[in-house]
XYZ file of C-alpha atoms in Angstrom:
713
model
C -17.699 2.874 -12.440
C -14.671 5.145 -12.553
C -14.051 7.696 -9.809
C -12.768 10.190 -12.390
C -14.461 12.287 -15.047
C -13.026 13.679 -18.256
C -13.579 17.183 -16.891
C -11.498 16.398 -13.815
C -8.636 15.030 -15.897
C -8.888 18.077 -18.176
C -8.469 20.386 -15.169
C -5.370 18.513 -14.043
C -4.015 18.646 -17.587
C -4.370 22.444 -17.659
C -2.679 22.645 -14.267
C 0.288 20.569 -15.368
C 0.497 21.803 -18.969
C -0.590 25.453 -18.799
C -0.488 27.992 -21.574
C -1.561 30.846 -19.315
C -1.292 31.562 -15.600
C -2.628 34.229 -13.259
C -0.779 35.028 -10.030
C -3.487 36.205 -7.636
C -1.723 37.994 -4.814
C 1.332 38.956 -6.859
C 3.534 41.542 -5.201
C 6.841 43.304 -5.919
C 8.100 42.165 -2.492
C 10.018 38.895 -2.547
C 7.437 37.002 -0.505
C 5.455 34.082 -1.849
C 3.523 36.223 -4.339
C 6.628 38.038 -5.550
C 8.795 34.939 -5.807
C 6.086 33.054 -7.644
C 5.595 35.832 -10.190
C 9.323 36.199 -10.721
C 9.572 32.480 -11.332
C 6.806 32.212 -13.932
C 7.975 35.320 -15.785
C 10.916 33.148 -16.866
C 8.455 31.267 -19.071
C 6.940 34.254 -20.900
C 8.013 32.678 -24.201
C 5.638 29.802 -23.418
C 3.076 31.244 -20.985
C 0.823 34.255 -20.838
C 1.478 35.567 -17.326
C -0.950 37.887 -15.519
C -0.248 39.429 -12.095
C -3.446 40.107 -10.133
C -3.418 42.632 -7.292
C -5.623 45.752 -7.056
C -2.919 47.606 -5.112
C -0.573 47.880 -8.101
C -0.756 49.010 -11.713
C 2.486 47.234 -12.525
C 4.539 44.484 -10.854
C 8.042 43.467 -11.980
C 7.476 45.274 -15.263
C 4.168 43.556 -16.007
C 0.696 45.099 -16.023
C -1.198 44.174 -12.861
C -4.932 43.504 -13.029
C -7.348 44.482 -10.242
C -9.181 41.154 -10.302
C -9.527 37.907 -12.188
C -12.598 39.337 -13.887
C -10.374 41.965 -15.533
C -8.034 39.467 -17.184
C -8.008 39.453 -20.995
C -8.539 35.666 -21.100
C -9.716 32.734 -18.993
C -6.373 31.349 -17.850
C -5.541 27.659 -17.628
C -4.418 27.938 -14.015
C -4.814 30.565 -11.325
C -2.255 30.534 -8.542
C -3.933 31.809 -5.382
C -1.672 33.501 -2.822
C -4.121 35.516 -0.730
C -5.135 35.424 2.963
C -6.992 32.240 3.854
C -10.329 34.003 4.337
C -10.234 35.344 0.757
C -9.589 32.011 -0.978
C -13.210 30.934 -1.397
C -14.263 34.267 -2.892
C -11.266 34.108 -5.248
C -12.376 30.667 -6.443
C -15.833 32.064 -7.153
C -14.239 34.761 -9.300
C -12.275 32.015 -11.110
C -15.497 30.166 -11.836
C -17.172 33.299 -13.186
C -14.218 33.949 -15.498
C -13.972 30.349 -16.728
C -10.546 29.601 -15.236
C -9.502 25.998 -15.857
C -7.811 25.090 -12.543
C -6.181 26.589 -9.464
C -3.184 26.057 -7.216
C -3.915 27.328 -3.706
C -0.619 28.261 -2.051
C -2.458 30.056 0.778
C -2.124 28.434 4.202
C -4.164 28.767 7.383
C -6.654 25.941 6.922
C -6.989 22.515 8.563
C -3.283 22.371 9.375
C -4.038 24.863 12.147
C -6.075 22.239 14.004
C -8.980 24.632 14.554
C -12.586 23.690 13.814
C -13.477 26.884 11.954
C -10.416 26.558 9.687
C -11.223 22.908 9.032
C -14.790 23.822 8.113
C -13.542 26.566 5.784
C -11.272 24.079 4.034
C -14.214 21.730 3.578
C -16.213 24.541 1.972
C -13.310 25.372 -0.339
C -13.004 21.738 -1.418
C -16.738 21.347 -1.908
C -16.863 24.476 -4.053
C -13.943 23.286 -6.189
C -15.750 20.027 -6.949
C -19.105 21.727 -7.493
C -17.771 24.513 -9.716
C -15.294 22.449 -11.725
C -12.406 24.763 -10.822
C -10.349 21.898 -9.427
C -7.558 22.799 -7.019
C -4.277 21.528 -5.671
C -3.847 22.607 -2.045
C -4.400 24.633 0.002
C -1.136 24.941 1.900
C 0.964 23.565 -0.939
C 4.116 24.853 -2.655
C 3.031 24.332 -6.236
C 4.047 21.898 -8.954
C 6.164 21.530 -12.058
C 6.115 20.145 -15.557
C 9.750 19.014 -15.531
C 9.525 17.755 -19.094
C 8.740 21.269 -20.403
C 10.707 23.037 -17.621
C 7.717 24.965 -16.274
C 7.853 25.376 -12.489
C 4.730 26.853 -10.889
C 6.214 27.414 -7.459
C 7.805 30.084 -5.325
C 10.473 27.628 -4.166
C 14.056 28.459 -5.041
C 14.747 24.805 -5.909
C 13.574 24.419 -9.497
C 16.228 22.175 -11.045
C 14.883 18.739 -11.796
C 17.790 17.759 -13.996
C 17.183 15.861 -17.213
C 13.479 14.993 -17.605
C 12.612 11.341 -17.248
C 10.012 8.672 -16.531
C 9.102 9.201 -12.850
C 6.122 11.266 -11.701
C 6.392 12.433 -8.075
C 3.374 13.471 -5.968
C 3.892 14.703 -2.388
C 1.505 16.036 0.192
C 4.417 17.864 1.789
C 5.658 20.713 -0.384
C 8.714 21.250 1.811
C 9.668 17.588 1.328
C 9.117 17.740 -2.422
C 11.074 20.938 -3.018
C 13.640 19.980 -0.380
C 15.103 16.487 0.099
C 13.277 14.807 -2.782
C 14.409 17.184 -5.512
C 17.920 17.454 -4.072
C 18.362 13.692 -3.971
C 16.715 13.149 -7.344
C 19.112 15.619 -8.939
C 22.122 14.006 -7.250
C 21.218 10.518 -8.445
C 20.243 11.617 -11.951
C 16.648 10.481 -11.558
C 14.649 11.921 -14.423
C 11.130 13.119 -13.619
C 8.132 13.991 -15.769
C 6.011 15.961 -13.287
C 6.304 16.865 -9.609
C 3.240 17.909 -7.617
C 2.728 19.083 -4.045
C -0.882 18.522 -2.946
C -0.824 20.132 0.520
C -3.992 19.670 2.548
C -5.833 18.021 -0.375
C -9.115 19.870 0.078
C -10.023 18.734 -3.447
C -7.512 16.881 -5.624
C -5.438 14.253 -3.853
C -2.633 11.819 -4.575
C -4.939 9.345 -6.318
C -6.256 12.006 -8.703
C -2.814 13.044 -9.909
C -1.722 9.395 -10.044
C -4.722 8.675 -12.266
C -3.638 11.456 -14.617
C -0.073 10.123 -14.704
C -1.349 6.674 -15.685
C -2.465 8.211 -18.983
C 0.827 10.036 -19.513
C 2.968 7.999 -21.902
C 6.212 9.522 -20.653
C 5.589 8.534 -17.024
C 6.595 4.940 -16.295
C 6.563 4.979 -12.467
C 4.488 6.995 -9.978
C 6.216 7.887 -6.710
C 4.317 9.300 -3.751
C 4.786 10.716 -0.265
C 1.492 10.902 1.607
C 0.293 11.244 5.162
C -3.125 9.663 4.700
C -5.798 8.750 2.194
C -8.790 11.034 1.993
C -10.563 8.411 -0.103
C -9.087 4.931 0.268
C -11.473 3.433 -2.295
C -10.108 5.843 -4.893
C -6.529 4.927 -3.972
C -7.298 1.228 -4.381
C -8.997 1.866 -7.715
C -5.963 3.700 -9.079
C -3.642 0.988 -7.690
C -5.609 -1.715 -9.509
C -5.524 0.241 -12.754
C -1.797 0.906 -12.342
C -0.946 -2.775 -11.993
C -3.120 -3.621 -15.008
C -1.155 -1.105 -17.073
C 2.213 -2.099 -15.657
C 2.988 1.283 -14.090
C 4.374 0.707 -10.593
C 3.351 2.936 -7.689
C 6.104 3.412 -5.089
C 4.917 5.013 -1.881
C 5.970 6.403 1.469
C 2.858 6.326 3.646
C 3.126 7.961 7.047
C 0.527 8.427 9.779
C -2.304 6.150 10.858
C -5.923 5.752 9.892
C -8.665 6.049 12.494
C -9.703 2.522 13.353
C -12.351 3.815 15.742
C -13.134 2.248 19.095
C -12.806 -1.517 19.298
C -14.483 -3.812 21.771
C -12.108 -5.465 24.197
C -13.742 -8.771 23.322
C -12.331 -8.829 19.802
C -9.080 -10.683 19.154
C -9.116 -9.473 15.566
C -9.409 -5.785 16.433
C -6.450 -6.006 18.781
C -4.294 -7.566 16.070
C -5.097 -5.350 13.081
C -3.197 -2.119 13.588
C -3.677 0.420 10.826
C -0.033 0.381 9.741
C -0.128 -3.395 9.337
C -3.319 -2.997 7.365
C -1.804 -0.435 5.015
C 1.169 -2.736 4.475
C -1.222 -5.563 3.621
C -3.309 -3.448 1.252
C -0.217 -2.201 -0.564
C 0.983 -5.789 -1.077
C -2.487 -6.900 -2.130
C -2.801 -4.288 -4.867
C 0.800 -4.191 -6.080
C 1.839 -0.899 -4.442
C 5.471 -0.854 -3.292
C 5.679 0.686 0.154
C 9.088 2.021 1.207
C 10.441 3.794 4.269
C 12.617 6.770 3.312
C 13.493 9.342 0.651
C 16.395 7.418 -0.868
C 14.569 4.104 -1.022
C 11.613 5.781 -2.728
C 13.704 7.432 -5.417
C 16.131 4.561 -5.971
C 13.327 2.022 -6.222
C 11.395 4.280 -8.611
C 14.528 4.686 -10.712
C 15.087 0.931 -10.924
C 11.485 0.130 -11.806
C 11.399 2.850 -14.455
C 14.610 1.745 -16.131
C 14.627 -2.030 -15.652
C 13.247 -4.665 -17.979
C 10.683 -7.254 -16.898
C 12.557 -9.942 -14.990
C 12.979 -13.299 -16.708
C 14.782 -15.025 -13.803
C 15.057 -14.274 -10.085
C 18.755 -15.094 -9.761
C 21.318 -12.310 -9.238
C 24.997 -12.325 -10.203
C 27.452 -9.952 -8.505
C 30.856 -8.909 -9.803
C 33.357 -6.453 -8.313
C 36.984 -5.445 -8.276
C 36.950 -6.149 -4.510
C 36.310 -9.350 -2.627
C 35.041 -7.404 0.385
C 32.631 -5.312 -1.663
C 31.287 -8.311 -3.558
C 30.852 -10.330 -0.359
C 29.006 -7.532 1.460
C 26.778 -6.962 -1.566
C 26.018 -10.666 -1.794
C 25.234 -10.736 1.923
C 22.721 -7.905 1.610
C 21.116 -9.550 -1.427
C 20.803 -12.796 0.505
C 19.256 -11.019 3.496
C 16.678 -9.537 1.118
C 15.606 -13.082 0.296
C 17.132 -13.243 -3.182
C 19.306 -15.946 -4.689
C 22.837 -15.871 -6.080
C 22.959 -19.041 -8.186
C 26.164 -21.035 -8.262
C 27.982 -20.621 -11.560
C 28.016 -23.411 -14.101
C 31.348 -24.997 -15.023
C 31.170 -23.221 -18.378
C 31.064 -19.791 -16.691
C 33.708 -20.690 -14.097
C 36.113 -22.021 -16.694
C 35.577 -19.030 -18.965
C 36.182 -16.491 -16.199
C 39.169 -18.365 -14.747
C 40.769 -18.404 -18.170
C 40.585 -14.606 -18.143
C 41.686 -14.126 -14.520
C 44.747 -16.398 -14.933
C 45.066 -17.287 -11.263
C 43.933 -13.969 -9.787
C 40.588 -13.161 -8.187
C 37.805 -15.692 -7.850
C 35.391 -17.072 -10.452
C 32.237 -17.531 -8.401
C 29.021 -15.744 -7.556
C 29.831 -13.220 -6.180
C 32.879 -12.810 -8.412
C 36.044 -10.971 -7.404
C 37.835 -10.031 -10.643
C 40.398 -7.584 -9.146
C 41.874 -5.199 -11.726
C 40.066 -6.914 -14.596
C 37.013 -4.809 -13.660
C 38.698 -1.916 -15.417
C 40.218 -3.624 -18.395
C 39.413 -4.715 -21.915
C 38.706 -8.213 -20.555
C 35.745 -7.048 -18.465
C 33.086 -7.409 -21.213
C 33.909 -11.090 -21.582
C 33.643 -11.633 -17.812
C 30.270 -9.956 -17.458
C 28.978 -11.758 -20.562
C 29.796 -15.086 -18.903
C 27.870 -14.016 -15.790
C 24.774 -12.605 -17.455
C 24.471 -15.599 -19.810
C 23.963 -17.948 -16.851
C 20.462 -19.467 -17.223
C 19.356 -18.786 -13.636
C 20.601 -15.179 -13.638
C 18.134 -12.402 -14.449
C 20.109 -9.438 -13.066
C 23.791 -8.560 -13.107
C 25.088 -6.272 -10.361
C 28.413 -4.548 -10.974
C 29.951 -3.095 -7.805
C 32.840 -0.829 -8.726
C 33.784 2.738 -9.743
C 35.269 2.803 -13.216
C 35.795 5.562 -15.755
C 34.087 6.244 -19.077
C 35.467 3.164 -20.899
C 34.179 0.983 -18.051
C 30.773 2.671 -18.271
C 30.683 2.147 -22.037
C 31.253 -1.582 -21.513
C 28.272 -1.792 -19.166
C 25.994 0.214 -21.428
C 26.938 -1.943 -24.403
C 25.940 -5.048 -22.435
C 22.723 -3.400 -21.170
C 21.679 -2.563 -24.721
C 22.221 -6.094 -26.025
C 20.631 -8.298 -23.375
C 17.094 -9.030 -22.238
C 18.356 -9.132 -18.662
C 18.946 -6.287 -16.221
C 22.234 -4.569 -15.473
C 22.442 -2.570 -12.229
C 25.399 -0.617 -10.844
C 26.546 -0.289 -7.241
C 28.814 2.761 -7.233
C 31.656 2.414 -4.724
C 33.570 5.618 -5.474
C 33.053 9.331 -4.932
C 29.712 10.731 -6.044
C 31.640 13.724 -7.352
C 33.695 11.662 -9.809
C 33.572 13.331 -13.233
C 34.055 10.183 -15.316
C 32.098 6.965 -15.409
C 29.286 7.900 -13.036
C 27.907 10.846 -15.053
C 27.796 8.668 -18.155
C 25.937 5.876 -16.348
C 23.364 8.317 -14.942
C 22.868 10.110 -18.249
C 22.253 6.802 -20.007
C 19.632 5.786 -17.448
C 21.442 2.742 -16.066
C 20.158 2.263 -12.486
C 22.819 3.320 -9.973
C 22.812 2.609 -6.232
C 25.262 3.789 -3.601
C 25.057 1.190 -0.856
C 24.453 -2.575 -0.891
C 21.458 -2.486 1.438
C 19.372 -0.137 -0.711
C 20.400 -2.032 -3.829
C 19.213 -5.316 -2.332
C 15.881 -3.795 -1.295
C 15.427 -2.291 -4.732
C 16.081 -5.603 -6.458
C 13.605 -7.331 -4.157
C 10.952 -4.717 -4.980
C 11.622 -5.161 -8.706
C 11.368 -8.941 -8.644
C 8.341 -8.984 -6.364
C 6.515 -6.471 -8.548
C 6.888 -8.499 -11.702
C 5.994 -11.702 -9.850
C 2.875 -9.956 -8.540
C 1.764 -8.941 -12.025
C 2.269 -12.446 -13.371
C 0.221 -13.937 -10.537
C -2.577 -11.413 -10.939
C -2.736 -12.084 -14.656
C -3.161 -15.786 -13.900
C -5.650 -15.204 -11.048
C -7.773 -12.107 -11.729
C -9.993 -10.651 -9.030
C -13.475 -12.117 -8.776
C -16.493 -9.837 -9.264
C -18.521 -8.934 -6.199
C -21.724 -10.927 -5.697
C -24.723 -9.974 -3.544
C -25.888 -11.969 -0.525
C -28.754 -14.391 -1.111
C -32.283 -13.752 0.131
C -31.889 -16.568 2.681
C -28.666 -15.069 4.042
C -30.188 -11.616 4.413
C -33.287 -13.060 6.064
C -31.132 -14.748 8.708
C -29.266 -11.495 9.385
C -32.579 -9.666 9.724
C -33.781 -12.249 12.245
C -30.574 -12.060 14.287
C -30.610 -8.268 14.361
C -34.290 -8.231 15.286
C -33.358 -9.861 18.602
C -31.831 -6.527 19.593
C -28.405 -7.780 20.689
C -25.271 -6.203 19.255
C -22.926 -9.041 20.269
C -24.201 -12.478 19.314
C -23.917 -15.630 21.355
C -21.697 -18.414 20.085
C -24.741 -20.278 18.823
C -26.033 -17.346 16.806
C -22.543 -16.447 15.584
C -22.108 -19.960 14.247
C -25.477 -19.918 12.541
C -24.417 -16.678 10.846
C -21.133 -17.985 9.426
C -22.720 -21.311 8.501
C -25.064 -19.405 6.199
C -21.962 -18.334 4.254
C -20.671 -21.888 3.907
C -18.362 -22.108 6.909
C -18.490 -25.596 8.424
C -19.262 -25.450 12.162
C -19.159 -28.017 14.973
C -22.328 -29.898 15.992
C -23.798 -28.183 19.051
C -26.855 -28.435 21.239
C -27.922 -25.905 23.836
C -28.912 -27.248 27.259
C -30.682 -25.382 30.040
C -30.267 -28.068 32.724
C -27.835 -30.764 33.748
C -30.290 -33.433 32.564
C -30.671 -31.798 29.137
C -26.887 -31.549 28.885
C -26.450 -35.268 29.573
C -29.091 -36.159 26.989
C -27.478 -33.835 24.406
C -24.073 -35.389 25.069
C -25.455 -38.863 24.497
C -26.846 -37.793 21.130
C -23.612 -36.036 20.176
C -21.350 -38.887 21.233
C -18.630 -38.836 23.868
C -16.226 -37.213 24.486
C -17.818 -33.752 24.377
C -16.948 -30.140 25.086
C -19.181 -27.877 27.189
C -19.190 -24.067 27.079
C -21.235 -21.295 28.577
C -23.557 -19.800 25.948
C -23.707 -16.064 26.597
C -23.142 -13.068 24.367
C -22.130 -11.171 27.517
C -19.181 -13.495 28.214
C -16.996 -13.535 25.085
C -13.905 -14.854 26.921
C -15.334 -18.153 28.118
C -12.075 -19.629 29.353
C -11.365 -16.658 31.626
C -14.832 -17.072 33.142
C -14.299 -20.754 33.875
C -16.951 -21.478 31.282
C -15.290 -24.242 29.266
C -14.790 -27.953 29.984
C -13.087 -30.348 27.584
C -13.029 -34.100 27.109
C -16.128 -35.025 29.137
C -16.562 -38.794 28.785
C -19.853 -39.741 30.400
C -23.211 -38.381 31.623
C -22.000 -37.947 35.207
C -19.103 -35.706 34.137
C -21.426 -33.746 31.868
C -24.015 -33.089 34.601
C -21.352 -31.966 37.060
C -19.748 -29.753 34.421
C -23.070 -28.057 33.702
C -23.535 -26.987 37.322
C -19.926 -25.870 37.602
C -19.967 -23.841 34.382
C -23.193 -22.032 35.311
C -21.907 -21.227 38.796
C -18.606 -19.906 37.429
C -20.392 -17.742 34.860
C -22.694 -16.182 37.459
C -19.734 -15.430 39.713
C -17.695 -13.999 36.839
C -20.448 -11.727 35.509
C -23.513 -11.487 37.759
C -25.353 -9.260 35.278
C -24.687 -11.449 32.247
C -27.551 -13.032 30.391
C -26.945 -16.806 30.405
C -28.656 -18.692 27.595
C -27.504 -22.065 28.894
C -24.598 -24.341 28.147
C -23.525 -25.583 24.723
C -22.800 -29.279 24.426
C -20.433 -29.639 21.500
C -18.742 -32.446 19.652
C -15.067 -32.634 20.566
C -13.308 -32.144 17.248
C -9.928 -33.860 17.313
C -6.952 -34.031 14.986
C -7.127 -30.484 13.588
C -4.731 -27.533 13.506
C -6.001 -24.416 15.273
C -6.210 -21.227 13.221
C -8.043 -17.917 13.600
C -10.077 -15.997 11.048
C -11.392 -12.512 11.762
C -13.160 -9.611 10.124
C -12.996 -5.923 11.036
C -13.949 -2.722 9.235
C -11.385 0.053 8.879
C -12.757 3.599 8.729
C -10.872 4.235 5.482
C -10.130 0.851 3.934
C -13.389 -0.941 4.695
C -13.756 -4.712 5.289
C -10.576 -6.507 6.314
C -9.963 -10.224 6.800
C -7.324 -11.559 9.178
C -5.865 -15.073 9.230
C -3.403 -16.448 11.751
C -2.287 -19.150 14.130
C -5.242 -20.021 16.318
C -6.035 -20.418 19.978
C -4.924 -18.145 22.780
C -1.325 -18.122 21.499
C -2.297 -15.815 18.633
C -2.377 -12.987 21.157
C 1.138 -13.842 22.344
C 2.912 -14.169 18.990
C 0.555 -12.105 16.782
C 1.288 -14.487 13.926
C -1.312 -13.060 11.572
C -1.696 -11.642 8.081
C -4.288 -9.280 6.617
C -6.081 -8.489 3.373
C -8.788 -6.128 2.277
C -11.967 -7.953 1.293
C -12.881 -9.638 -0.951
C -10.036 -11.995 -1.769
C -9.753 -14.770 -4.341
C -8.345 -18.269 -3.886
C -4.834 -17.273 -4.942
C -4.792 -14.496 -2.336
C -6.171 -16.886 0.277
C -3.284 -19.291 -0.357
C -0.847 -16.365 -0.129
C -2.287 -15.452 3.271
C -1.896 -19.012 4.524
C 1.719 -19.164 3.355
C 2.575 -15.875 5.090
C 1.656 -17.162 8.563
C 4.624 -18.835 10.231
C 2.410 -21.287 12.107
C 1.084 -22.573 8.796
C 4.030 -24.972 8.693
C 1.855 -27.134 10.956
C -0.614 -27.437 8.081
C 1.889 -29.044 5.720
C 2.639 -32.223 7.637
C 5.141 -30.719 10.054
C 7.322 -33.301 11.866
C 5.403 -36.285 10.614
C 1.859 -35.059 11.215
C -0.766 -35.560 8.522
C -1.074 -32.707 5.989
C -4.101 -30.533 6.675
C -6.856 -29.535 4.272
C -5.302 -26.279 3.058
C -7.614 -26.071 0.039
C -10.695 -26.150 2.280
C -9.122 -23.494 4.507
C -8.450 -21.254 1.500
C -12.045 -21.595 0.315
C -13.289 -20.694 3.794
C -11.187 -17.528 3.772
C -12.712 -16.576 0.428
C -16.239 -17.227 1.733
C -15.672 -15.164 4.881
C -14.201 -12.300 2.832
C -17.285 -12.229 0.616
C -19.489 -12.267 3.693
C -17.566 -9.262 5.034
C -18.234 -7.298 1.850
C -21.892 -8.313 1.621
C -22.565 -7.364 5.250
C -20.673 -4.063 5.225
C -22.685 -1.638 7.314
C -24.352 -4.431 9.282
C -21.526 -6.589 10.600
C -18.952 -4.818 12.775
C -16.563 -7.622 13.790
C -16.190 -11.362 13.534
C -13.859 -13.810 15.264
C -13.675 -17.487 14.373
C -11.237 -18.822 16.935
C -10.363 -21.543 16.639
C -11.107 -22.650 13.121
C -9.788 -26.201 13.088
C -8.170 -27.360 9.858
C -8.682 -31.111 9.656
C -6.529 -33.639 7.783
C -6.541 -33.328 4.005
C -9.894 -34.226 2.509
C -11.851 -33.652 5.737
C -12.303 -29.882 5.484
C -12.371 -27.334 8.296
C -14.625 -26.811 11.287
C -15.333 -23.675 13.319
C -15.614 -24.651 16.974
C -16.052 -21.122 18.342
C -17.202 -17.845 16.858
C -18.135 -14.356 18.006
C -19.957 -11.872 15.774
C -20.843 -8.265 16.561
C -23.293 -6.164 14.590
C -22.943 -2.453 13.905
C -24.884 -0.317 16.349
C -26.271 1.877 13.602
C -27.628 0.830 10.239
C -25.209 1.794 7.490
C -22.228 2.103 9.815
C -18.953 0.742 8.656
């Protein structure tokens, strides 16, 4: 079910494509209300503009109306610039008049950090949703339809340059109408719409992004956000964006509230919110970047580039130093510069006649600005392993024409690294006007190319491995959970934790609980020596620290002695702990230790972690994350991302491990996490041993914690 209604999209459409606007709080003084009115009066040939302020009969030569109720029509958008305490009443007047949408410029809400202001903002947002008068803001600086040159803002910066294919949505109005617009204009980035969302009491980034997905002229959605009000909605729009092939490029700052985490959980200590947001962006095809320039340059490249048909990059320049540095940055970004074939080398050398260097990267000296350049770049771009040609130079208009001619007659991508002055009046303006992607330093170019290639690879993989539909837990699984929760313990013992994961298909070690040394010896005989013995207590999650683990016990005498020792250590370590006995466990040998964990983020919901196992995971934090559920392809991606996974592939002569069984276990645990949302709080399987290929996996320790309140997540 979609998170968006037709009425909601219609409100956004009126906001971004208005035919009439009311300025509530208009004033002849050049404050926000005066500046805003002066701005929109520039569009009187396209907009009906109505100042609203009971203090004036006329403002800036226009009739002023006492209230919204007195307007001659129900306007498409009301801009509200009144004191914070009057905003809600103004929205009620908008509803009564039939106003289509509102932009709330007024500040003084949750950004003040005061409870009463936060509560007022919540009431404003609730009323907007209830009434259908949807709002952007409060505490925003407005928005613009760049395509039609309509700027609903009091900002003095209203030049978006030539309209183009990038839609930009920012929580921060000062960032949007400051560094973003300035840089976008400098680089020639064409935009369709720009929106500042402010405090997002009602409409948020995901809502405007959803609208832009339906806008044919918007090819890429760029965003600058501090946090997600509704992470589920963000994920929904991200999934739809990748299905439609419209990239989302995002700067995400701030941290989500992970809530309090028990000290017993390895997983909780390893899943910081920023890591989680990185993982979720990768999982759903959102390109997360770090700064203004990277956001805009990456958006420009994705909007202008063609789908990649090969990952190889060729670099050509008039300078050996420039080409070498560019190649170095591209290599550091993890991309390849294929060696040229003899055909290309011979063809280029015949043109260079002993000057420069026919290689990849290519140094062609003065030939970069000559009539011979088209032949050189044709040799490079025709190489079978090359999908992108990078030209690093600073030529004039004839040079630019050569590049544009090649761009228009190849299925591959042509990208420019400008090495001259940004104020040059020839060459560069022509490249920007024609929409050829231009970068200004090798590092940002390399990052942009990596984003481009990764995005198209992601879409191809997702097309081949679509997400699996959610399935409910079985009656037997839910019955077991009911029984475990009925025992009244939040943290489960190892025995109960293993029974829980076993119900979801996770293979576990053979265990028997013993309450005496004699029972332990008998259990060991049935299990088969050697055995492992562990304290069985939900109150002692870190068994090793408590002296509660013994390995490699080879006969009944060792087992009996170990029982007494383990119990004594546990009592000394935690006198108040409830001791359920000692677990006698088969000693699983020949496997690679890994860790699997589940936590629940306050915004993003169930999260699965996979990493190198054992105590060393806490030292190296060699882990990767995904939001649940995952499919088999995503499980294999997780495994490949962990550096310690090299041990699974037959590292240094060891037998290859059962990676397929591990991947299936990750999928099963991720489904369990979704099905038990609100009941399960955390899960650690550490270690999960991955046995040699064909023998599966086996969980030899596990710790599960239930939520303290039904429905919590």
